[in-house]
PDB file of N, CA and C in Angstrom:
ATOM      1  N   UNK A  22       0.801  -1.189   0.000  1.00 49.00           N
ATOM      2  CA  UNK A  22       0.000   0.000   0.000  1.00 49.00           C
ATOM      3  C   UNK A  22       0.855   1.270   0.000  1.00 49.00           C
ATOM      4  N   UNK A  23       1.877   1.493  -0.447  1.00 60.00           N
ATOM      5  CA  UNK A  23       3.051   2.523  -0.454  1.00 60.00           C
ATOM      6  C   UNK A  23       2.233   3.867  -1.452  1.00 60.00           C
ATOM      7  N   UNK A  24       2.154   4.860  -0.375  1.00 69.00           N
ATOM      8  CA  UNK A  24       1.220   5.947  -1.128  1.00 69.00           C
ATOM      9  C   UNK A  24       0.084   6.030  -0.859  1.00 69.00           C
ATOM     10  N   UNK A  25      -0.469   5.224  -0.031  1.00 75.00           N
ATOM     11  CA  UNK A  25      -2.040   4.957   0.515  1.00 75.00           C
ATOM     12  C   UNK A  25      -2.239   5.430   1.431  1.00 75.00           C
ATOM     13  N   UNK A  26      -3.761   6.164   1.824  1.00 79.00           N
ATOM     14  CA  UNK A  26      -3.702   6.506   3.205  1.00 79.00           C
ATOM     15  C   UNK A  26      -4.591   5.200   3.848  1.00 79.00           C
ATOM     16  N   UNK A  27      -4.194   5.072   5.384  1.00 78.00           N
ATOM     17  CA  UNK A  27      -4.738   3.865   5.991  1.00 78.00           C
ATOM     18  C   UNK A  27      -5.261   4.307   7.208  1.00 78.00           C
ATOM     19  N   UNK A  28      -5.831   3.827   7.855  1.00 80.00           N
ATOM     20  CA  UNK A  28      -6.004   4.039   9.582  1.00 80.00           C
ATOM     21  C   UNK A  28      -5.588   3.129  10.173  1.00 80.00           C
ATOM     22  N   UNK A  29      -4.560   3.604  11.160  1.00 79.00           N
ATOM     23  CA  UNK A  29      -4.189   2.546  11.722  1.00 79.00           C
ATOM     24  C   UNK A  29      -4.961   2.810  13.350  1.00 79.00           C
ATOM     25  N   UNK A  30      -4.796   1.382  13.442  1.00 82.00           N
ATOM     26  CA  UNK A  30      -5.611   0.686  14.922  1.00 82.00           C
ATOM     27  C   UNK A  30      -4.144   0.465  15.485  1.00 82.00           C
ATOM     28  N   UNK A  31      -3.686   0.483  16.961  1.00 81.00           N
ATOM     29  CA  UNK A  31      -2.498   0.312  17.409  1.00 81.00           C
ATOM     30  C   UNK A  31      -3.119  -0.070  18.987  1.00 81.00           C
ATOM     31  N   UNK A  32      -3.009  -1.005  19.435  1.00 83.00           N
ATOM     32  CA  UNK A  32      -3.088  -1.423  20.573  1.00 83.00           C
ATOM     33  C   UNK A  32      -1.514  -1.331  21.200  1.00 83.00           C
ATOM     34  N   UNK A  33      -1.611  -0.448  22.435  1.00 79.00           N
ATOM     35  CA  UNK A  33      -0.035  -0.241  23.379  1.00 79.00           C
ATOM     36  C   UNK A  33      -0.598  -0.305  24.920  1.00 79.00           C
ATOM     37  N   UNK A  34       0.066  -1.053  25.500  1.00 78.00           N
ATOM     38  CA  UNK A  34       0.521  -1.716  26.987  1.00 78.00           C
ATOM     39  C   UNK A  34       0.703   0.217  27.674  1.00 78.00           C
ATOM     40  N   UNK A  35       0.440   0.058  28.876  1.00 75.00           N
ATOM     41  CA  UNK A  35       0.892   0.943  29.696  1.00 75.00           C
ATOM     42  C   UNK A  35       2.320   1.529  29.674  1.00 75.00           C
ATOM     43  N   UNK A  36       3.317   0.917  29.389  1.00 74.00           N
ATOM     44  CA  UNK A  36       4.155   1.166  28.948  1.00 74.00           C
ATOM     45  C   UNK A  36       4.802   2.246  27.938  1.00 74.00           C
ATOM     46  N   UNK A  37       3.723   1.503  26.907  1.00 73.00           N
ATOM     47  CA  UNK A  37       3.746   2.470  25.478  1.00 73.00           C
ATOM     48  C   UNK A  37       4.274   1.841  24.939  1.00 73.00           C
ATOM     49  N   UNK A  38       4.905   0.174  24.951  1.00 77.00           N
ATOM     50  CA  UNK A  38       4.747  -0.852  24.218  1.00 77.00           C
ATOM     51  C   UNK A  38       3.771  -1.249  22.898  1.00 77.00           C
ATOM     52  N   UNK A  39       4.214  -1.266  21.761  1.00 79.00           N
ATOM     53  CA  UNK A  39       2.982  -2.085  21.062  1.00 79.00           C
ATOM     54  C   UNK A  39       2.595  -3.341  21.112  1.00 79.00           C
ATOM     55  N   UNK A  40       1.383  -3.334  21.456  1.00 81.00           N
ATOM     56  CA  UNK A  40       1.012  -5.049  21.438  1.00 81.00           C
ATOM     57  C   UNK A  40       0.611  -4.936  20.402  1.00 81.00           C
ATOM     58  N   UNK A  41      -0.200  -5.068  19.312  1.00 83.00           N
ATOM     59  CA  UNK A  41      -0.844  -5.083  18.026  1.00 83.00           C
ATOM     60  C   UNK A  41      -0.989  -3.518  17.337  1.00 83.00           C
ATOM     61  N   UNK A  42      -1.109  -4.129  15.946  1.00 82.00           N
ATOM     62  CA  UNK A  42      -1.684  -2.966  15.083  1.00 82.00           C
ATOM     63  C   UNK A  42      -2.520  -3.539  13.922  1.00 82.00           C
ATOM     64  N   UNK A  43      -2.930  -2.784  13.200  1.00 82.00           N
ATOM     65  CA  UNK A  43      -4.324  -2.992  12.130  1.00 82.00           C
ATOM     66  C   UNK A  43      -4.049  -1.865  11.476  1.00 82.00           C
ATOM     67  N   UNK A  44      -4.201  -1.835   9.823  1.00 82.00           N
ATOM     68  CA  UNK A  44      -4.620  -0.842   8.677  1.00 82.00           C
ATOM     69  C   UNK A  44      -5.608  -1.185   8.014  1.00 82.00           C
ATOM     70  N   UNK A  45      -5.982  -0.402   7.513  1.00 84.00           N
ATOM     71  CA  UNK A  45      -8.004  -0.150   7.004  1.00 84.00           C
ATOM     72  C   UNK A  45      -7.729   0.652   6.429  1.00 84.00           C
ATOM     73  N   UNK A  46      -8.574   0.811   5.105  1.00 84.00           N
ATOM     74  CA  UNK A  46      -9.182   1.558   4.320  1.00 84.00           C
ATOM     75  C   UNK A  46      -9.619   2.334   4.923  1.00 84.00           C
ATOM     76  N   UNK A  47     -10.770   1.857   5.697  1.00 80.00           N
ATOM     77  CA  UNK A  47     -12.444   2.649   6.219  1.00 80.00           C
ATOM     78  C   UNK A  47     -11.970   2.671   7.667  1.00 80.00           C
ATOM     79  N   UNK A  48     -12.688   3.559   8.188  1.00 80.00           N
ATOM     80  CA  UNK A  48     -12.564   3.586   9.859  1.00 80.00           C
ATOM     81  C   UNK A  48     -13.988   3.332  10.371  1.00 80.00           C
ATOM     82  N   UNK A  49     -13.925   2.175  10.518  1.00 84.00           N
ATOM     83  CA  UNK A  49     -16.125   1.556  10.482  1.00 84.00           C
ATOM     84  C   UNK A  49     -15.608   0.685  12.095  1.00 84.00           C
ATOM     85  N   UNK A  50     -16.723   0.728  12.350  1.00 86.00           N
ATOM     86  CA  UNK A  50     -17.007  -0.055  13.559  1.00 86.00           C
ATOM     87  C   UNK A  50     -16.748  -1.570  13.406  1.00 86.00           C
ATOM     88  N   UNK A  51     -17.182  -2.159  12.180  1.00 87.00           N
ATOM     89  CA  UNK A  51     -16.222  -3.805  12.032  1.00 87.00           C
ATOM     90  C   UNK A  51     -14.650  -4.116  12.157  1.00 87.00           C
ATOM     91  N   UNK A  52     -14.136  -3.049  11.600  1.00 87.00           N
ATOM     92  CA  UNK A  52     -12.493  -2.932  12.194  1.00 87.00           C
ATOM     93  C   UNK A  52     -12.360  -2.764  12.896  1.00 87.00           C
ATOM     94  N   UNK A  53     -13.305  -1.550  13.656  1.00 88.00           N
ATOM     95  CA  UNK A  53     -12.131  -1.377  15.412  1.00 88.00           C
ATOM     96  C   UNK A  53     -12.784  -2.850  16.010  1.00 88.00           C
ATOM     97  N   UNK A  54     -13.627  -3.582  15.991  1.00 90.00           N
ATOM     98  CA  UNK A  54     -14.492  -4.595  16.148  1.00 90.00           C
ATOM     99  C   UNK A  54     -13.092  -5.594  16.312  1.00 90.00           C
ATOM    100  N   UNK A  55     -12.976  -6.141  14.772  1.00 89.00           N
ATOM    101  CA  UNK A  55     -12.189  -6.892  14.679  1.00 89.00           C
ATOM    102  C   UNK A  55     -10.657  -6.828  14.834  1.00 89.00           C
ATOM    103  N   UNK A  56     -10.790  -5.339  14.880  1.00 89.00           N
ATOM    104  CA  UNK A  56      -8.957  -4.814  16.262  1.00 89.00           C
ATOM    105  C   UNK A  56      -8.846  -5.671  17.180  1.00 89.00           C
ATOM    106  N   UNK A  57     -10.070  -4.694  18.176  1.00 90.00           N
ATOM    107  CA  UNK A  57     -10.288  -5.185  19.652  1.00 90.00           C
ATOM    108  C   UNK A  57     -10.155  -6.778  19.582  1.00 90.00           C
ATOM    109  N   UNK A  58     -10.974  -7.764  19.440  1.00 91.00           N
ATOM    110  CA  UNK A  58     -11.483  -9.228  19.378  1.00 91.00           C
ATOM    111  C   UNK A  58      -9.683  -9.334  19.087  1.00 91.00           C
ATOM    112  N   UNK A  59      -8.897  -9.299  18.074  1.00 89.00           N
ATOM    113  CA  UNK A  59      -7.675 -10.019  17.799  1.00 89.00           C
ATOM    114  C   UNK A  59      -6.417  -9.263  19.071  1.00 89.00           C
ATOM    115  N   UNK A  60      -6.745  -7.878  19.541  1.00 89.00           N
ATOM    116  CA  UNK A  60      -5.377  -7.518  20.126  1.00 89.00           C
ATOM    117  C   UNK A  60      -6.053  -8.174  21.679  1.00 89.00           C
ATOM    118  N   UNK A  61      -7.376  -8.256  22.091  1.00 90.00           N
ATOM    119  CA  UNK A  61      -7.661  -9.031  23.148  1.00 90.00           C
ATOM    120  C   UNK A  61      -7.122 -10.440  22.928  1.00 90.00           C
ATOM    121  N   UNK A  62      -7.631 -11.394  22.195  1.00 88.00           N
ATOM    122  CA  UNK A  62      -7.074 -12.963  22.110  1.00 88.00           C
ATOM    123  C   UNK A  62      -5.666 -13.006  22.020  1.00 88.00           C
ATOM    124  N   UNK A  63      -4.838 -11.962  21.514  1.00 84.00           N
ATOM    125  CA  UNK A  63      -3.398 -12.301  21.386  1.00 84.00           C
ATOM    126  C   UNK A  63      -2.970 -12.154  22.812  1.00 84.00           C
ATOM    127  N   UNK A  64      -4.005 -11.364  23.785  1.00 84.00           N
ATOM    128  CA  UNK A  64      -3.126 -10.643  24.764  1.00 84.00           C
ATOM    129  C   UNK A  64      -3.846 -11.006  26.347  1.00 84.00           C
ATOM    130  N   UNK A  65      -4.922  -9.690  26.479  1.00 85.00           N
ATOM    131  CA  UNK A  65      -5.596 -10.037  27.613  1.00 85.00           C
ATOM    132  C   UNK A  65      -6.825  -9.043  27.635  1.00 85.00           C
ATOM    133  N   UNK A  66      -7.786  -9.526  28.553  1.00 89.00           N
ATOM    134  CA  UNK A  66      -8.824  -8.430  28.513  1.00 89.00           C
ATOM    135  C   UNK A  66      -8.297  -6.925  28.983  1.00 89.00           C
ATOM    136  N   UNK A  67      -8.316  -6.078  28.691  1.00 89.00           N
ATOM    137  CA  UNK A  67      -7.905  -4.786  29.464  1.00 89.00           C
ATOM    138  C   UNK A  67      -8.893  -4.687  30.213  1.00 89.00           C
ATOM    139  N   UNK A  68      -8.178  -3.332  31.538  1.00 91.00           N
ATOM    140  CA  UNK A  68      -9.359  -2.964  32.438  1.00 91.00           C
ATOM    141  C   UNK A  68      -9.993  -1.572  31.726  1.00 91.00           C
ATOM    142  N   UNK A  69      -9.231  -0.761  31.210  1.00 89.00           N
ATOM    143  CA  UNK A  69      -9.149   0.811  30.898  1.00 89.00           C
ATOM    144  C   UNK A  69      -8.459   0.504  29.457  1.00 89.00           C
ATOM    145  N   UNK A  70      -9.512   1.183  28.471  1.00 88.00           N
ATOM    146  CA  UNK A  70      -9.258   1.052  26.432  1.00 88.00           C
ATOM    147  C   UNK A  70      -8.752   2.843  26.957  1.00 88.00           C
ATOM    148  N   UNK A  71      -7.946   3.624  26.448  1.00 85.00           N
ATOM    149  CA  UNK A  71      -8.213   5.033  26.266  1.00 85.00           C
ATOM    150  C   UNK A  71      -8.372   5.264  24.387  1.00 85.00           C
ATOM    151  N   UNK A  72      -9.197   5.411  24.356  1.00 84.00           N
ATOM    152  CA  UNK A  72      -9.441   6.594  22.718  1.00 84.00           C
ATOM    153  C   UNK A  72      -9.850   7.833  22.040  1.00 84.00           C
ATOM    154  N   UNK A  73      -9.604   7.685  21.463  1.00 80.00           N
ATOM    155  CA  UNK A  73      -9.829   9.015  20.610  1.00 80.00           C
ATOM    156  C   UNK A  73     -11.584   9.130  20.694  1.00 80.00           C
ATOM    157  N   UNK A  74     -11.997  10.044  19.792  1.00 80.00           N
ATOM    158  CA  UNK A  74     -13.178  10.713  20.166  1.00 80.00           C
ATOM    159  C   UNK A  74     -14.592   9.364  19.205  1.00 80.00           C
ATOM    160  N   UNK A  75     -13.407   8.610  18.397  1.00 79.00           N
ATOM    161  CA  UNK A  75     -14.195   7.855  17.349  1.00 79.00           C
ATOM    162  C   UNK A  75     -15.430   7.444  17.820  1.00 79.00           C
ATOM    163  N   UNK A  76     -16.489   7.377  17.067  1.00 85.00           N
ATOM    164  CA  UNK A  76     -17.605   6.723  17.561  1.00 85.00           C
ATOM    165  C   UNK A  76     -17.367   5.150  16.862  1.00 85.00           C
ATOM    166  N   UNK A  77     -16.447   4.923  15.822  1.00 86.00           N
ATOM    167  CA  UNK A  77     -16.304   3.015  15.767  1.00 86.00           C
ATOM    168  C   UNK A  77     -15.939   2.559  16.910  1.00 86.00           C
ATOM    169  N   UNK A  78     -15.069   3.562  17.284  1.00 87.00           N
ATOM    170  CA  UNK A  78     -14.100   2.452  18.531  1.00 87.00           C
ATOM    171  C   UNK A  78     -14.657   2.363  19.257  1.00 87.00           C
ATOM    172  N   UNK A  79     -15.878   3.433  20.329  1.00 90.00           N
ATOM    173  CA  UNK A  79     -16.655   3.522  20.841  1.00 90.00           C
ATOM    174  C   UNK A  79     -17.317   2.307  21.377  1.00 90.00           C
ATOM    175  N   UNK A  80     -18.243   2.476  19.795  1.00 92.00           N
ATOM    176  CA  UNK A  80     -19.290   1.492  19.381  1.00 92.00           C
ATOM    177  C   UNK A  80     -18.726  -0.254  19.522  1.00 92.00           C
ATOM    178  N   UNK A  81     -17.164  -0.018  18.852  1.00 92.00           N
ATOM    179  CA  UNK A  81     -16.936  -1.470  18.990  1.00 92.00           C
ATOM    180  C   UNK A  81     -16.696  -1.919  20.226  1.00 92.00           C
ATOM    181  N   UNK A  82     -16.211  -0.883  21.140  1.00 93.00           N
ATOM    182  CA  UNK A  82     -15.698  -1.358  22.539  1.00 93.00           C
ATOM    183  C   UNK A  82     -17.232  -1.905  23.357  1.00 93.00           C
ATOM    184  N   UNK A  83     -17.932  -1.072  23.288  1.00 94.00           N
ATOM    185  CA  UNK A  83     -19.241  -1.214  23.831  1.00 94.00           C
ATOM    186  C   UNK A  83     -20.414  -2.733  23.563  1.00 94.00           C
ATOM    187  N   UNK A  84     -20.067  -2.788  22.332  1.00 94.00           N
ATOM    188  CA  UNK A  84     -20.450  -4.207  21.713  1.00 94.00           C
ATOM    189  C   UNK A  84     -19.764  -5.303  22.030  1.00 94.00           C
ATOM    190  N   UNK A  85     -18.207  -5.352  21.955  1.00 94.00           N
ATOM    191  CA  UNK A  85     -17.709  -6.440  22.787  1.00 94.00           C
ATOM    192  C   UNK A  85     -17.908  -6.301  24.386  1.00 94.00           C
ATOM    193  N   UNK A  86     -18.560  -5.095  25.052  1.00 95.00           N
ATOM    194  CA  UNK A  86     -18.812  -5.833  26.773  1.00 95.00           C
ATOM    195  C   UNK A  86     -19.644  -6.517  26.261  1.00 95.00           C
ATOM    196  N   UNK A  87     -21.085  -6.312  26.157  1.00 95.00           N
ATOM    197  CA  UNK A  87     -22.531  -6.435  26.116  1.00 95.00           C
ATOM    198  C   UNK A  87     -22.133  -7.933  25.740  1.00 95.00           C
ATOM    199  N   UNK A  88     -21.303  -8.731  24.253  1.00 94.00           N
ATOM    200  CA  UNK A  88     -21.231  -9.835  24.205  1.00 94.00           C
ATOM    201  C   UNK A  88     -20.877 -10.247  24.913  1.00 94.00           C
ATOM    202  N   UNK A  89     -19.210 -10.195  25.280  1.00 93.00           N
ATOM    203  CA  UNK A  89     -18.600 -10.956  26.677  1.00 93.00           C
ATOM    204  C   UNK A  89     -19.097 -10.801  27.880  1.00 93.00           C
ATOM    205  N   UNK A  90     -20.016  -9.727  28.264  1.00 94.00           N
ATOM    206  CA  UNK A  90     -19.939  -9.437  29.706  1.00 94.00           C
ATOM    207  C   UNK A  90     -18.762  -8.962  30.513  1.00 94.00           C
ATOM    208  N   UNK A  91     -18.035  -8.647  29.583  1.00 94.00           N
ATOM    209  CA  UNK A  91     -16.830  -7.863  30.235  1.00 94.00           C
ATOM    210  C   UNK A  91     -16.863  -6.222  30.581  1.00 94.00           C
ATOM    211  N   UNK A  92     -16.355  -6.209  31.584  1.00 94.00           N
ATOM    212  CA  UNK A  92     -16.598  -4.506  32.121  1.00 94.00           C
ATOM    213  C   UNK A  92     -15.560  -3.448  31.360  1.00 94.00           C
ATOM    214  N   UNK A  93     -14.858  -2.990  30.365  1.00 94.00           N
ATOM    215  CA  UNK A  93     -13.506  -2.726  29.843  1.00 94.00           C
ATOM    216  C   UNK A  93     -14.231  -1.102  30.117  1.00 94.00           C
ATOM    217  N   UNK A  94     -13.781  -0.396  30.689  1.00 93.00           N
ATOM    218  CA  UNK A  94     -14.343   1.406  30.928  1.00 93.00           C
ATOM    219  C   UNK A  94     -13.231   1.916  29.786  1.00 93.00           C
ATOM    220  N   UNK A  95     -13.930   2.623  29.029  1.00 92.00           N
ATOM    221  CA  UNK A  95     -13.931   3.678  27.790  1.00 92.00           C
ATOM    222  C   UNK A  95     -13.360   4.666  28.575  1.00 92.00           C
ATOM    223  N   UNK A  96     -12.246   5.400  28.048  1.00 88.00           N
ATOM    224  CA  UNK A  96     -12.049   6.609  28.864  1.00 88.00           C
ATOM    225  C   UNK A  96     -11.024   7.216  27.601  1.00 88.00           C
ATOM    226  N   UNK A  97     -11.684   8.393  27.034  1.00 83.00           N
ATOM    227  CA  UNK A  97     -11.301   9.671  25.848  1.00 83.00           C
ATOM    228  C   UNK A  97     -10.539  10.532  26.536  1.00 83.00           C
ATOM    229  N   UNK A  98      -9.444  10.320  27.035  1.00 74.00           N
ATOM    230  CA  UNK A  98      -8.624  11.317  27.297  1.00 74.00           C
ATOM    231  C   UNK A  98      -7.726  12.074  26.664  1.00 74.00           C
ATOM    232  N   UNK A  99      -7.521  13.173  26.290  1.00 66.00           N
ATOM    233  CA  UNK A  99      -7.319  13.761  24.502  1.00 66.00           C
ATOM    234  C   UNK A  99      -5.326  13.796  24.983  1.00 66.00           C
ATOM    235  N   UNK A 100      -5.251  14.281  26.440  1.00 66.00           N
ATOM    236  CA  UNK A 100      -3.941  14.246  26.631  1.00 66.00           C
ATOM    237  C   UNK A 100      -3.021  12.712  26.388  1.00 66.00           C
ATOM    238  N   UNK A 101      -4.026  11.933  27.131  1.00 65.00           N
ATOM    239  CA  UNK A 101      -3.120  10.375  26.802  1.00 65.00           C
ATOM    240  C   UNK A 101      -3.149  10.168  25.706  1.00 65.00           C
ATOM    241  N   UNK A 102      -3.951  10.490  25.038  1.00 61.00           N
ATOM    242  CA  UNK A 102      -4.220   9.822  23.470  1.00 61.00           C
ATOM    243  C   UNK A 102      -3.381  10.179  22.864  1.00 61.00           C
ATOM    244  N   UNK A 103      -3.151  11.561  22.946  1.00 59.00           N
ATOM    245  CA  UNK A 103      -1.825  12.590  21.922  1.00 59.00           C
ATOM    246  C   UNK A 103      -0.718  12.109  22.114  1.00 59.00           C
ATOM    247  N   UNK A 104      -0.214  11.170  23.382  1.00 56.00           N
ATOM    248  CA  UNK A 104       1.149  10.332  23.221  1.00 56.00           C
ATOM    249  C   UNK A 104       1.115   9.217  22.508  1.00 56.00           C
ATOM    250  N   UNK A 105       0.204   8.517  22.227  1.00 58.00           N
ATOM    251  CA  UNK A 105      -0.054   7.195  21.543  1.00 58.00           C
ATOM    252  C   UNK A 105      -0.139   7.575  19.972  1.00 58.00           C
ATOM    253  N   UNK A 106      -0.631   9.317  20.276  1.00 58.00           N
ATOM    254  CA  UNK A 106      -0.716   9.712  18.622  1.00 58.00           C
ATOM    255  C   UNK A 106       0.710  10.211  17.457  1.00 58.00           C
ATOM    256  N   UNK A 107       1.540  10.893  18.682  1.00 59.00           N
ATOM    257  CA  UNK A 107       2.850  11.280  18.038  1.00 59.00           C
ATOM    258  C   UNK A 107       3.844   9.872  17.992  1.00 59.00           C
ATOM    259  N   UNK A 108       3.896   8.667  18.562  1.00 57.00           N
ATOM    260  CA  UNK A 108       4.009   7.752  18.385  1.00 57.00           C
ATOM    261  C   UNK A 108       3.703   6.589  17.238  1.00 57.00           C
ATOM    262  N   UNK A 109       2.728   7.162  16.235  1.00 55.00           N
ATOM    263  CA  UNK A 109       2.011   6.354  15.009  1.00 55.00           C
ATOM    264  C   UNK A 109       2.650   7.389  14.009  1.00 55.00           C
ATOM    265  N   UNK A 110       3.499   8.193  14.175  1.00 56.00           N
ATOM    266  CA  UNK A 110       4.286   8.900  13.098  1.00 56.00           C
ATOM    267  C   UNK A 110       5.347   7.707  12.638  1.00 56.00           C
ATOM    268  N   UNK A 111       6.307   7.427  13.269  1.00 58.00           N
ATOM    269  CA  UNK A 111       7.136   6.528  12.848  1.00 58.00           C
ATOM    270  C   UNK A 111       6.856   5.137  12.285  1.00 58.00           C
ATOM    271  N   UNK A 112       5.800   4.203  12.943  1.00 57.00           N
ATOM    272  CA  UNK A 112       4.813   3.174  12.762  1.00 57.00           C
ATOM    273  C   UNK A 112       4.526   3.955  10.985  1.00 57.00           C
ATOM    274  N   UNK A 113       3.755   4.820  10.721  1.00 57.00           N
ATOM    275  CA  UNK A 113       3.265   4.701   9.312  1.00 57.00           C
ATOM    276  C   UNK A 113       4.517   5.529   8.695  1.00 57.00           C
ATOM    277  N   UNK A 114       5.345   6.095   8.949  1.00 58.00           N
ATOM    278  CA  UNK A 114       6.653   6.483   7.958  1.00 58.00           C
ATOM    279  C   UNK A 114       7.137   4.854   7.328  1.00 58.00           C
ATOM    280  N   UNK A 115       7.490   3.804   8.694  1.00 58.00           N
ATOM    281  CA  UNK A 115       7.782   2.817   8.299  1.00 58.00           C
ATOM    282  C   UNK A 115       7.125   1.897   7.174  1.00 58.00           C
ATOM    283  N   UNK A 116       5.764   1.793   7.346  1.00 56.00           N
ATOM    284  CA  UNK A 116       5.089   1.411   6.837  1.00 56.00           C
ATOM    285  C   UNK A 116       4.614   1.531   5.382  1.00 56.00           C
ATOM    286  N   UNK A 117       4.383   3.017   5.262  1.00 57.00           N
ATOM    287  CA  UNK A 117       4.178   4.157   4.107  1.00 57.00           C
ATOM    288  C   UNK A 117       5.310   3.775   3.188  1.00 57.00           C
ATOM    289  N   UNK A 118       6.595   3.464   3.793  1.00 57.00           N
ATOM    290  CA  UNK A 118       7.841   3.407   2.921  1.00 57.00           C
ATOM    291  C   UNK A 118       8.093   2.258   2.540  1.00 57.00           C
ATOM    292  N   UNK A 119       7.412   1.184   2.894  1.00 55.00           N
ATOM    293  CA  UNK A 119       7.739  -0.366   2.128  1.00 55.00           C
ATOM    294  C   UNK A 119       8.457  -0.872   3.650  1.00 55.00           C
ATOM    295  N   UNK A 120       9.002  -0.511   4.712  1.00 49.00           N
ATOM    296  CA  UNK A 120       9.939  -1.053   5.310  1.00 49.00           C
ATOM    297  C   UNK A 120       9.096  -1.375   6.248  1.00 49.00           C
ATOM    298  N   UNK A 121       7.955  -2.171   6.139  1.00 48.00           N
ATOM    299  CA  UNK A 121       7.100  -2.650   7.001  1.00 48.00           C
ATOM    300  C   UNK A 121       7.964  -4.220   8.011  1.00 48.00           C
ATOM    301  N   UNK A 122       7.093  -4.188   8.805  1.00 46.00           N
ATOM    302  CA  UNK A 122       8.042  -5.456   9.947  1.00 46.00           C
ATOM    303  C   UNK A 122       7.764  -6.920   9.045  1.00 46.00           C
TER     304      UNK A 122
END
């Protein structure tokens, strides 16, 4: 996809570790859907998702409690987010440029 724009999904540990990532075309509620569902099974349920203002991610986070019965609290904090955000500069330079992992 060199030249494409994508959205990336990036699941990161407290740390600021990456555990997973995802690129999409579309930014729809079946992707952040099928984010969540794969960076959970690779990993663990979280207690606290923080995101951006999206209503997919929202929507998808909210749809996987209701199925699982899992409690995961949503919390849009624009300051945490903006570190996770200047952080997806290098992630899609890499990416953007062919020198994907």
């Amino acid at each position: 996809m060199p030249g494409q724009w994508c959205y990336l999904y990036r699941a990161v540990d407290r740390s600021g570790n990456t555990v997973d990532f995802l690129l999409t075309k579309r930014r729809q509620m079946m992707s952040a859907q099928f984010f969540l569902i794969k960076a959970i099974s690779n990993n663990c349920i979280p207690r606290v998702i923080n995101i951006d203002k999206s209503g997919s991610n929202t929507a998808a986070i909210k749809v996987y409690n209701k199925a699982s019965f899992s409690k995961i609290i949503i919390r849009q904090c624009k300051y945490l987010n903006n570190i996770v955000e200047q952080d997806h500069r290098f992630i899609k330079w890499r990416i953007l440029n062919g020198l994907a992992f």
